[in-house]
JSON list of N, CA and C in Angstrom, two decimals:
[
{"chain": "D", "resi": 81, "resn": "UNK", "atom": "N", "xyz": [-47.21, -55.13, 173.79]},
{"chain": "D", "resi": 81, "resn": "UNK", "atom": "CA", "xyz": [-47.81, -55.46, 175.07]},
{"chain": "D", "resi": 81, "resn": "UNK", "atom": "C", "xyz": [-48.43, -54.19, 175.67]},
{"chain": "D", "resi": 82, "resn": "UNK", "atom": "N", "xyz": [-49.65, -54.31, 176.09]},
{"chain": "D", "resi": 82, "resn": "UNK", "atom": "CA", "xyz": [-50.37, -53.20, 176.70]},
{"chain": "D", "resi": 82, "resn": "UNK", "atom": "C", "xyz": [-50.10, -53.18, 178.20]},
{"chain": "D", "resi": 83, "resn": "UNK", "atom": "N", "xyz": [-49.77, -51.99, 178.71]},
{"chain": "D", "resi": 83, "resn": "UNK", "atom": "CA", "xyz": [-49.57, -51.87, 180.15]},
{"chain": "D", "resi": 83, "resn": "UNK", "atom": "C", "xyz": [-50.92, -51.79, 180.84]},
{"chain": "D", "resi": 84, "resn": "UNK", "atom": "N", "xyz": [-50.91, -52.01, 182.14]},
{"chain": "D", "resi": 84, "resn": "UNK", "atom": "CA", "xyz": [-52.14, -51.90, 182.92]},
{"chain": "D", "resi": 84, "resn": "UNK", "atom": "C", "xyz": [-52.71, -50.49, 182.82]},
{"chain": "D", "resi": 85, "resn": "UNK", "atom": "N", "xyz": [-51.85, -49.49, 182.88]},
{"chain": "D", "resi": 85, "resn": "UNK", "atom": "CA", "xyz": [-52.32, -48.10, 182.79]},
{"chain": "D", "resi": 85, "resn": "UNK", "atom": "C", "xyz": [-52.99, -47.84, 181.45]},
{"chain": "D", "resi": 86, "resn": "UNK", "atom": "N", "xyz": [-52.42, -48.35, 180.38]},
{"chain": "D", "resi": 86, "resn": "UNK", "atom": "CA", "xyz": [-53.03, -48.17, 179.05]},
{"chain": "D", "resi": 86, "resn": "UNK", "atom": "C", "xyz": [-54.38, -48.87, 178.97]},
{"chain": "D", "resi": 87, "resn": "UNK", "atom": "N", "xyz": [-54.44, -50.05, 179.54]},
{"chain": "D", "resi": 87, "resn": "UNK", "atom": "CA", "xyz": [-55.71, -50.80, 179.54]},
{"chain": "D", "resi": 87, "resn": "UNK", "atom": "C", "xyz": [-56.77, -50.04, 180.36]},
{"chain": "D", "resi": 88, "resn": "UNK", "atom": "N", "xyz": [-56.38, -49.50, 181.48]},
{"chain": "D", "resi": 88, "resn": "UNK", "atom": "CA", "xyz": [-57.32, -48.72, 182.30]},
{"chain": "D", "resi": 88, "resn": "UNK", "atom": "C", "xyz": [-57.81, -47.51, 181.53]},
{"chain": "D", "resi": 89, "resn": "UNK", "atom": "N", "xyz": [-56.92, -46.87, 180.78]},
{"chain": "D", "resi": 89, "resn": "UNK", "atom": "CA", "xyz": [-57.32, -45.71, 179.98]},
{"chain": "D", "resi": 89, "resn": "UNK", "atom": "C", "xyz": [-58.30, -46.11, 178.87]},
{"chain": "D", "resi": 90, "resn": "UNK", "atom": "N", "xyz": [-58.11, -47.28, 178.31]},
{"chain": "D", "resi": 90, "resn": "UNK", "atom": "CA", "xyz": [-59.06, -47.77, 177.30]},
{"chain": "D", "resi": 90, "resn": "UNK", "atom": "C", "xyz": [-60.44, -47.97, 177.92]},
{"chain": "D", "resi": 91, "resn": "UNK", "atom": "N", "xyz": [-60.47, -48.52, 179.14]},
{"chain": "D", "resi": 91, "resn": "UNK", "atom": "CA", "xyz": [-61.74, -48.67, 179.85]},
{"chain": "D", "resi": 91, "resn": "UNK", "atom": "C", "xyz": [-62.38, -47.30, 180.10]},
{"chain": "D", "resi": 92, "resn": "UNK", "atom": "N", "xyz": [-61.57, -46.35, 180.51]},
{"chain": "D", "resi": 92, "resn": "UNK", "atom": "CA", "xyz": [-62.07, -45.00, 180.77]},
{"chain": "D", "resi": 92, "resn": "UNK", "atom": "C", "xyz": [-62.65, -44.39, 179.50]},
{"chain": "D", "resi": 93, "resn": "UNK", "atom": "N", "xyz": [-61.96, -44.54, 178.40]},
{"chain": "D", "resi": 93, "resn": "UNK", "atom": "CA", "xyz": [-62.44, -43.99, 177.13]},
{"chain": "D", "resi": 93, "resn": "UNK", "atom": "C", "xyz": [-63.73, -44.66, 176.71]},
{"chain": "D", "resi": 94, "resn": "UNK", "atom": "N", "xyz": [-63.83, -45.95, 176.91]},
{"chain": "D", "resi": 94, "resn": "UNK", "atom": "CA", "xyz": [-65.06, -46.68, 176.58]},
{"chain": "D", "resi": 94, "resn": "UNK", "atom": "C", "xyz": [-66.23, -46.15, 177.42]},
{"chain": "D", "resi": 95, "resn": "UNK", "atom": "N", "xyz": [-65.99, -45.90, 178.69]},
{"chain": "D", "resi": 95, "resn": "UNK", "atom": "CA", "xyz": [-67.04, -45.33, 179.54]},
{"chain": "D", "resi": 95, "resn": "UNK", "atom": "C", "xyz": [-67.47, -43.96, 179.02]},
{"chain": "D", "resi": 96, "resn": "UNK", "atom": "N", "xyz": [-66.52, -43.14, 178.59]},
{"chain": "D", "resi": 96, "resn": "UNK", "atom": "CA", "xyz": [-66.86, -41.83, 178.03]},
{"chain": "D", "resi": 96, "resn": "UNK", "atom": "C", "xyz": [-67.71, -41.98, 176.77]},
{"chain": "D", "resi": 97, "resn": "UNK", "atom": "N", "xyz": [-67.34, -42.91, 175.91]},
{"chain": "D", "resi": 97, "resn": "UNK", "atom": "CA", "xyz": [-68.10, -43.13, 174.68]},
{"chain": "D", "resi": 97, "resn": "UNK", "atom": "C", "xyz": [-69.51, -43.59, 174.99]},
{"chain": "D", "resi": 98, "resn": "UNK", "atom": "N", "xyz": [-69.65, -44.50, 175.94]},
{"chain": "D", "resi": 98, "resn": "UNK", "atom": "CA", "xyz": [-70.97, -44.99, 176.32]},
{"chain": "D", "resi": 98, "resn": "UNK", "atom": "C", "xyz": [-71.80, -43.87, 176.95]},
{"chain": "D", "resi": 99, "resn": "UNK", "atom": "N", "xyz": [-71.15, -43.00, 177.73]},
{"chain": "D", "resi": 99, "resn": "UNK", "atom": "CA", "xyz": [-71.86, -41.89, 178.37]},
{"chain": "D", "resi": 99, "resn": "UNK", "atom": "C", "xyz": [-72.46, -40.95, 177.34]},
{"chain": "D", "resi": 100, "resn": "UNK", "atom": "N", "xyz": [-71.77, -40.77, 176.21]},
{"chain": "D", "resi": 100, "resn": "UNK", "atom": "CA", "xyz": [-72.28, -39.91, 175.14]},
{"chain": "D", "resi": 100, "resn": "UNK", "atom": "C", "xyz": [-73.63, -40.40, 174.62]},
{"chain": "D", "resi": 101, "resn": "UNK", "atom": "N", "xyz": [-73.83, -41.69, 174.65]},
{"chain": "D", "resi": 101, "resn": "UNK", "atom": "CA", "xyz": [-75.02, -42.29, 174.07]},
{"chain": "D", "resi": 101, "resn": "UNK", "atom": "C", "xyz": [-76.06, -42.72, 175.11]},
{"chain": "D", "resi": 102, "resn": "UNK", "atom": "N", "xyz": [-75.77, -42.47, 176.36]},
{"chain": "D", "resi": 102, "resn": "UNK", "atom": "CA", "xyz": [-76.69, -42.87, 177.42]},
{"chain": "D", "resi": 102, "resn": "UNK", "atom": "C", "xyz": [-77.96, -42.03, 177.36]},
{"chain": "D", "resi": 103, "resn": "UNK", "atom": "N", "xyz": [-79.09, -42.69, 177.42]},
{"chain": "D", "resi": 103, "resn": "UNK", "atom": "CA", "xyz": [-80.37, -41.99, 177.32]},
{"chain": "D", "resi": 103, "resn": "UNK", "atom": "C", "xyz": [-80.77, -41.36, 178.65]},
{"chain": "D", "resi": 104, "resn": "UNK", "atom": "N", "xyz": [-80.37, -41.97, 179.74]},
{"chain": "D", "resi": 104, "resn": "UNK", "atom": "CA", "xyz": [-80.78, -41.48, 181.06]},
{"chain": "D", "resi": 104, "resn": "UNK", "atom": "C", "xyz": [-79.63, -40.72, 181.71]},
{"chain": "D", "resi": 105, "resn": "UNK", "atom": "N", "xyz": [-79.93, -39.58, 182.33]},
{"chain": "D", "resi": 105, "resn": "UNK", "atom": "CA", "xyz": [-78.89, -38.79, 183.00]},
{"chain": "D", "resi": 105, "resn": "UNK", "atom": "C", "xyz": [-78.17, -39.55, 184.11]},
{"chain": "D", "resi": 106, "resn": "UNK", "atom": "N", "xyz": [-78.89, -40.39, 184.85]},
{"chain": "D", "resi": 106, "resn": "UNK", "atom": "CA", "xyz": [-78.24, -41.14, 185.93]},
{"chain": "D", "resi": 106, "resn": "UNK", "atom": "C", "xyz": [-77.26, -42.17, 185.37]},
{"chain": "D", "resi": 107, "resn": "UNK", "atom": "N", "xyz": [-77.60, -42.75, 184.24]},
{"chain": "D", "resi": 107, "resn": "UNK", "atom": "CA", "xyz": [-76.69, -43.70, 183.58]},
{"chain": "D", "resi": 107, "resn": "UNK", "atom": "C", "xyz": [-75.46, -42.97, 183.07]},
{"chain": "D", "resi": 108, "resn": "UNK", "atom": "N", "xyz": [-75.68, -41.81, 182.47]},
{"chain": "D", "resi": 108, "resn": "UNK", "atom": "CA", "xyz": [-74.56, -41.01, 181.98]},
{"chain": "D", "resi": 108, "resn": "UNK", "atom": "C", "xyz": [-73.63, -40.64, 183.13]},
{"chain": "D", "resi": 109, "resn": "UNK", "atom": "N", "xyz": [-74.18, -40.20, 184.24]},
{"chain": "D", "resi": 109, "resn": "UNK", "atom": "CA", "xyz": [-73.36, -39.81, 185.39]},
{"chain": "D", "resi": 109, "resn": "UNK", "atom": "C", "xyz": [-72.59, -41.00, 185.95]},
{"chain": "D", "resi": 110, "resn": "UNK", "atom": "N", "xyz": [-73.21, -42.16, 185.98]},
{"chain": "D", "resi": 110, "resn": "UNK", "atom": "CA", "xyz": [-72.52, -43.36, 186.45]},
{"chain": "D", "resi": 110, "resn": "UNK", "atom": "C", "xyz": [-71.34, -43.70, 185.54]},
{"chain": "D", "resi": 111, "resn": "UNK", "atom": "N", "xyz": [-71.56, -43.62, 184.24]},
{"chain": "D", "resi": 111, "resn": "UNK", "atom": "CA", "xyz": [-70.47, -43.91, 183.29]},
{"chain": "D", "resi": 111, "resn": "UNK", "atom": "C", "xyz": [-69.34, -42.89, 183.40]},
{"chain": "D", "resi": 112, "resn": "UNK", "atom": "N", "xyz": [-69.67, -41.63, 183.60]},
{"chain": "D", "resi": 112, "resn": "UNK", "atom": "CA", "xyz": [-68.64, -40.61, 183.77]},
{"chain": "D", "resi": 112, "resn": "UNK", "atom": "C", "xyz": [-67.85, -40.85, 185.05]},
{"chain": "D", "resi": 113, "resn": "UNK", "atom": "N", "xyz": [-68.54, -41.25, 186.09]},
{"chain": "D", "resi": 113, "resn": "UNK", "atom": "CA", "xyz": [-67.86, -41.58, 187.35]},
{"chain": "D", "resi": 113, "resn": "UNK", "atom": "C", "xyz": [-66.93, -42.77, 187.16]},
{"chain": "D", "resi": 114, "resn": "UNK", "atom": "N", "xyz": [-67.40, -43.78, 186.43]},
{"chain": "D", "resi": 114, "resn": "UNK", "atom": "CA", "xyz": [-66.56, -44.94, 186.16]},
{"chain": "D", "resi": 114, "resn": "UNK", "atom": "C", "xyz": [-65.32, -44.52, 185.37]},
{"chain": "D", "resi": 115, "resn": "UNK", "atom": "N", "xyz": [-65.50, -43.63, 184.40]},
{"chain": "D", "resi": 115, "resn": "UNK", "atom": "CA", "xyz": [-64.35, -43.15, 183.62]},
{"chain": "D", "resi": 115, "resn": "UNK", "atom": "C", "xyz": [-63.33, -42.48, 184.53]},
{"chain": "D", "resi": 116, "resn": "UNK", "atom": "N", "xyz": [-63.81, -41.67, 185.46]},
{"chain": "D", "resi": 116, "resn": "UNK", "atom": "CA", "xyz": [-62.89, -41.01, 186.40]},
{"chain": "D", "resi": 116, "resn": "UNK", "atom": "C", "xyz": [-62.12, -42.03, 187.24]},
{"chain": "D", "resi": 117, "resn": "UNK", "atom": "N", "xyz": [-62.83, -43.05, 187.70]},
{"chain": "D", "resi": 117, "resn": "UNK", "atom": "CA", "xyz": [-62.17, -44.06, 188.53]},
{"chain": "D", "resi": 117, "resn": "UNK", "atom": "C", "xyz": [-61.14, -44.86, 187.73]},
{"chain": "D", "resi": 118, "resn": "UNK", "atom": "N", "xyz": [-61.49, -45.22, 186.50]},
{"chain": "D", "resi": 118, "resn": "UNK", "atom": "CA", "xyz": [-60.51, -45.92, 185.65]},
{"chain": "D", "resi": 118, "resn": "UNK", "atom": "C", "xyz": [-59.28, -45.04, 185.43]},
{"chain": "D", "resi": 119, "resn": "UNK", "atom": "N", "xyz": [-59.52, -43.75, 185.22]},
{"chain": "D", "resi": 119, "resn": "UNK", "atom": "CA", "xyz": [-58.41, -42.83, 185.01]},
{"chain": "D", "resi": 119, "resn": "UNK", "atom": "C", "xyz": [-57.54, -42.73, 186.25]},
{"chain": "D", "resi": 120, "resn": "UNK", "atom": "N", "xyz": [-58.16, -42.65, 187.41]},
{"chain": "D", "resi": 120, "resn": "UNK", "atom": "CA", "xyz": [-57.39, -42.59, 188.66]},
{"chain": "D", "resi": 120, "resn": "UNK", "atom": "C", "xyz": [-56.53, -43.85, 188.83]},
{"chain": "D", "resi": 121, "resn": "UNK", "atom": "N", "xyz": [-57.08, -44.99, 188.48]},
{"chain": "D", "resi": 121, "resn": "UNK", "atom": "CA", "xyz": [-56.28, -46.22, 188.53]},
{"chain": "D", "resi": 121, "resn": "UNK", "atom": "C", "xyz": [-55.10, -46.16, 187.57]},
{"chain": "D", "resi": 122, "resn": "UNK", "atom": "N", "xyz": [-55.33, -45.60, 186.38]},
{"chain": "D", "resi": 122, "resn": "UNK", "atom": "CA", "xyz": [-54.24, -45.45, 185.41]},
{"chain": "D", "resi": 122, "resn": "UNK", "atom": "C", "xyz": [-53.14, -44.54, 185.96]},
{"chain": "D", "resi": 123, "resn": "UNK", "atom": "N", "xyz": [-53.54, -43.46, 186.59]},
{"chain": "D", "resi": 123, "resn": "UNK", "atom": "CA", "xyz": [-52.56, -42.55, 187.18]},
{"chain": "D", "resi": 123, "resn": "UNK", "atom": "C", "xyz": [-51.77, -43.25, 188.27]},
{"chain": "D", "resi": 124, "resn": "UNK", "atom": "N", "xyz": [-52.46, -44.03, 189.09]},
{"chain": "D", "resi": 124, "resn": "UNK", "atom": "CA", "xyz": [-51.77, -44.79, 190.15]},
{"chain": "D", "resi": 124, "resn": "UNK", "atom": "C", "xyz": [-50.76, -45.76, 189.55]},
{"chain": "D", "resi": 125, "resn": "UNK", "atom": "N", "xyz": [-51.14, -46.42, 188.46]},
{"chain": "D", "resi": 125, "resn": "UNK", "atom": "CA", "xyz": [-50.23, -47.36, 187.81]},
{"chain": "D", "resi": 125, "resn": "UNK", "atom": "C", "xyz": [-49.03, -46.62, 187.21]},
{"chain": "D", "resi": 126, "resn": "UNK", "atom": "N", "xyz": [-49.29, -45.44, 186.63]},
{"chain": "D", "resi": 126, "resn": "UNK", "atom": "CA", "xyz": [-48.18, -44.62, 186.11]},
{"chain": "D", "resi": 126, "resn": "UNK", "atom": "C", "xyz": [-47.23, -44.25, 187.24]},
{"chain": "D", "resi": 127, "resn": "UNK", "atom": "N", "xyz": [-47.79, -43.81, 188.36]},
{"chain": "D", "resi": 127, "resn": "UNK", "atom": "CA", "xyz": [-46.95, -43.43, 189.50]},
{"chain": "D", "resi": 127, "resn": "UNK", "atom": "C", "xyz": [-46.13, -44.61, 189.99]},
{"chain": "D", "resi": 128, "resn": "UNK", "atom": "N", "xyz": [-46.77, -45.77, 190.04]},
{"chain": "D", "resi": 128, "resn": "UNK", "atom": "CA", "xyz": [-46.07, -46.97, 190.48]},
{"chain": "D", "resi": 128, "resn": "UNK", "atom": "C", "xyz": [-44.94, -47.32, 189.52]},
{"chain": "D", "resi": 129, "resn": "UNK", "atom": "N", "xyz": [-45.24, -47.29, 188.21]},
{"chain": "D", "resi": 129, "resn": "UNK", "atom": "CA", "xyz": [-44.22, -47.59, 187.20]},
{"chain": "D", "resi": 129, "resn": "UNK", "atom": "C", "xyz": [-43.08, -46.58, 187.27]},
{"chain": "D", "resi": 130, "resn": "UNK", "atom": "N", "xyz": [-43.43, -45.32, 187.47]},
{"chain": "D", "resi": 130, "resn": "UNK", "atom": "CA", "xyz": [-42.41, -44.28, 187.57]},
{"chain": "D", "resi": 130, "resn": "UNK", "atom": "C", "xyz": [-41.50, -44.53, 188.76]},
{"chain": "D", "resi": 131, "resn": "UNK", "atom": "N", "xyz": [-42.09, -44.98, 189.84]},
{"chain": "D", "resi": 131, "resn": "UNK", "atom": "CA", "xyz": [-41.29, -45.24, 191.04]},
{"chain": "D", "resi": 131, "resn": "UNK", "atom": "C", "xyz": [-40.33, -46.41, 190.82]},
{"chain": "D", "resi": 132, "resn": "UNK", "atom": "N", "xyz": [-40.67, -47.29, 189.89]},
{"chain": "D", "resi": 132, "resn": "UNK", "atom": "CA", "xyz": [-39.81, -48.45, 189.62]},
{"chain": "D", "resi": 132, "resn": "UNK", "atom": "C", "xyz": [-38.74, -48.15, 188.58]},
{"chain": "D", "resi": 133, "resn": "UNK", "atom": "N", "xyz": [-39.15, -47.51, 187.46]},
{"chain": "D", "resi": 133, "resn": "UNK", "atom": "CA", "xyz": [-38.21, -47.35, 186.35]},
{"chain": "D", "resi": 133, "resn": "UNK", "atom": "C", "xyz": [-38.10, -45.93, 185.82]},
{"chain": "D", "resi": 134, "resn": "UNK", "atom": "N", "xyz": [-38.94, -45.04, 186.24]},
{"chain": "D", "resi": 134, "resn": "UNK", "atom": "CA", "xyz": [-38.93, -43.67, 185.72]},
{"chain": "D", "resi": 134, "resn": "UNK", "atom": "C", "xyz": [-39.78, -43.54, 184.48]},
{"chain": "D", "resi": 135, "resn": "UNK", "atom": "N", "xyz": [-40.09, -42.29, 184.15]},
{"chain": "D", "resi": 135, "resn": "UNK", "atom": "CA", "xyz": [-40.91, -42.02, 182.97]},
{"chain": "D", "resi": 135, "resn": "UNK", "atom": "C", "xyz": [-42.39, -42.09, 183.28]},
{"chain": "D", "resi": 136, "resn": "UNK", "atom": "N", "xyz": [-43.15, -41.24, 182.61]},
{"chain": "D", "resi": 136, "resn": "UNK", "atom": "CA", "xyz": [-44.61, -41.20, 182.80]},
{"chain": "D", "resi": 136, "resn": "UNK", "atom": "C", "xyz": [-45.23, -40.56, 181.57]},
{"chain": "D", "resi": 137, "resn": "UNK", "atom": "N", "xyz": [-46.32, -41.13, 181.12]},
{"chain": "D", "resi": 137, "resn": "UNK", "atom": "CA", "xyz": [-46.95, -40.60, 179.91]},
{"chain": "D", "resi": 137, "resn": "UNK", "atom": "C", "xyz": [-47.64, -39.28, 180.17]},
{"chain": "D", "resi": 138, "resn": "UNK", "atom": "N", "xyz": [-48.19, -39.10, 181.36]},
{"chain": "D", "resi": 138, "resn": "UNK", "atom": "CA", "xyz": [-48.84, -37.84, 181.70]},
{"chain": "D", "resi": 138, "resn": "UNK", "atom": "C", "xyz": [-50.23, -37.67, 181.10]},
{"chain": "D", "resi": 139, "resn": "UNK", "atom": "N", "xyz": [-50.70, -38.62, 180.33]},
{"chain": "D", "resi": 139, "resn": "UNK", "atom": "CA", "xyz": [-52.00, -38.51, 179.70]},
{"chain": "D", "resi": 139, "resn": "UNK", "atom": "C", "xyz": [-53.11, -38.81, 180.71]},
{"chain": "D", "resi": 140, "resn": "UNK", "atom": "N", "xyz": [-54.09, -37.94, 180.77]},
{"chain": "D", "resi": 140, "resn": "UNK", "atom": "CA", "xyz": [-55.28, -38.21, 181.57]},
{"chain": "D", "resi": 140, "resn": "UNK", "atom": "C", "xyz": [-56.50, -37.82, 180.79]},
{"chain": "D", "resi": 141, "resn": "UNK", "atom": "N", "xyz": [-57.63, -38.34, 181.21]},
{"chain": "D", "resi": 141, "resn": "UNK", "atom": "CA", "xyz": [-58.88, -37.98, 180.55]},
{"chain": "D", "resi": 141, "resn": "UNK", "atom": "C", "xyz": [-59.72, -37.07, 181.43]},
{"chain": "D", "resi": 142, "resn": "UNK", "atom": "N", "xyz": [-59.15, -36.55, 182.49]},
{"chain": "D", "resi": 142, "resn": "UNK", "atom": "CA", "xyz": [-59.90, -35.70, 183.40]},
{"chain": "D", "resi": 142, "resn": "UNK", "atom": "C", "xyz": [-60.60, -34.57, 182.65]},
{"chain": "D", "resi": 143, "resn": "UNK", "atom": "N", "xyz": [-59.93, -33.93, 181.72]},
{"chain": "D", "resi": 143, "resn": "UNK", "atom": "CA", "xyz": [-60.53, -32.84, 180.96]},
{"chain": "D", "resi": 143, "resn": "UNK", "atom": "C", "xyz": [-61.72, -33.35, 180.16]},
{"chain": "D", "resi": 144, "resn": "UNK", "atom": "N", "xyz": [-61.60, -34.51, 179.57]},
{"chain": "D", "resi": 144, "resn": "UNK", "atom": "CA", "xyz": [-62.69, -35.08, 178.79]},
{"chain": "D", "resi": 144, "resn": "UNK", "atom": "C", "xyz": [-63.91, -35.34, 179.66]},
{"chain": "D", "resi": 145, "resn": "UNK", "atom": "N", "xyz": [-63.69, -35.87, 180.85]},
{"chain": "D", "resi": 145, "resn": "UNK", "atom": "CA", "xyz": [-64.80, -36.13, 181.76]},
{"chain": "D", "resi": 145, "resn": "UNK", "atom": "C", "xyz": [-65.45, -34.82, 182.18]},
{"chain": "D", "resi": 146, "resn": "UNK", "atom": "N", "xyz": [-64.65, -33.83, 182.52]},
{"chain": "D", "resi": 146, "resn": "UNK", "atom": "CA", "xyz": [-65.17, -32.52, 182.92]},
{"chain": "D", "resi": 146, "resn": "UNK", "atom": "C", "xyz": [-65.98, -31.91, 181.79]},
{"chain": "D", "resi": 147, "resn": "UNK", "atom": "N", "xyz": [-65.49, -31.99, 180.58]},
{"chain": "D", "resi": 147, "resn": "UNK", "atom": "CA", "xyz": [-66.20, -31.45, 179.43]},
{"chain": "D", "resi": 147, "resn": "UNK", "atom": "C", "xyz": [-67.51, -32.21, 179.19]},
{"chain": "D", "resi": 148, "resn": "UNK", "atom": "N", "xyz": [-67.48, -33.50, 179.33]},
{"chain": "D", "resi": 148, "resn": "UNK", "atom": "CA", "xyz": [-68.70, -34.30, 179.13]},
{"chain": "D", "resi": 148, "resn": "UNK", "atom": "C", "xyz": [-69.77, -33.93, 180.14]},
{"chain": "D", "resi": 149, "resn": "UNK", "atom": "N", "xyz": [-69.35, -33.70, 181.37]},
{"chain": "D", "resi": 149, "resn": "UNK", "atom": "CA", "xyz": [-70.32, -33.32, 182.42]},
{"chain": "D", "resi": 149, "resn": "UNK", "atom": "C", "xyz": [-70.89, -31.93, 182.17]},
{"chain": "D", "resi": 150, "resn": "UNK", "atom": "N", "xyz": [-70.08, -31.03, 181.62]},
{"chain": "D", "resi": 150, "resn": "UNK", "atom": "CA", "xyz": [-70.55, -29.65, 181.44]},
{"chain": "D", "resi": 150, "resn": "UNK", "atom": "C", "xyz": [-71.23, -29.45, 180.07]},
{"chain": "D", "resi": 151, "resn": "UNK", "atom": "N", "xyz": [-71.15, -30.45, 179.22]},
{"chain": "D", "resi": 151, "resn": "UNK", "atom": "CA", "xyz": [-71.74, -30.31, 177.90]},
{"chain": "D", "resi": 151, "resn": "UNK", "atom": "C", "xyz": [-70.83, -29.62, 176.90]},
{"chain": "D", "resi": 152, "resn": "UNK", "atom": "N", "xyz": [-69.58, -29.34, 177.28]},
{"chain": "D", "resi": 152, "resn": "UNK", "atom": "CA", "xyz": [-68.61, -28.71, 176.39]},
{"chain": "D", "resi": 152, "resn": "UNK", "atom": "C", "xyz": [-68.18, -29.73, 175.34]},
{"chain": "D", "resi": 153, "resn": "UNK", "atom": "N", "xyz": [-68.20, -29.38, 174.08]},
{"chain": "D", "resi": 153, "resn": "UNK", "atom": "CA", "xyz": [-67.77, -30.34, 173.05]},
{"chain": "D", "resi": 153, "resn": "UNK", "atom": "C", "xyz": [-66.29, -30.68, 173.18]},
{"chain": "D", "resi": 154, "resn": "UNK", "atom": "N", "xyz": [-66.00, -31.94, 172.91]},
{"chain": "D", "resi": 154, "resn": "UNK", "atom": "CA", "xyz": [-64.61, -32.41, 172.92]},
{"chain": "D", "resi": 154, "resn": "UNK", "atom": "C", "xyz": [-63.99, -32.15, 171.57]},
{"chain": "D", "resi": 155, "resn": "UNK", "atom": "N", "xyz": [-62.69, -31.87, 171.57]},
{"chain": "D", "resi": 155, "resn": "UNK", "atom": "CA", "xyz": [-61.94, -31.67, 170.31]},
{"chain": "D", "resi": 155, "resn": "UNK", "atom": "C", "xyz": [-61.06, -32.84, 170.06]}
]
């Protein structure tokens, strides 16, 4: 079963992948913004889950979004 946070992260990753292939800079920026928002939602869900049962994955894509905006290659 996929958690909401995991699903949000999948959406964020998809936005990052689409941004890589976007022909227009405004489209790329919109997709990167969407990725950030999906990631923020995932973090909120992690925080909520932690408040209920404890534990947190700690994974974020913030670095990936920052690298995509700056043109730094992802590893």
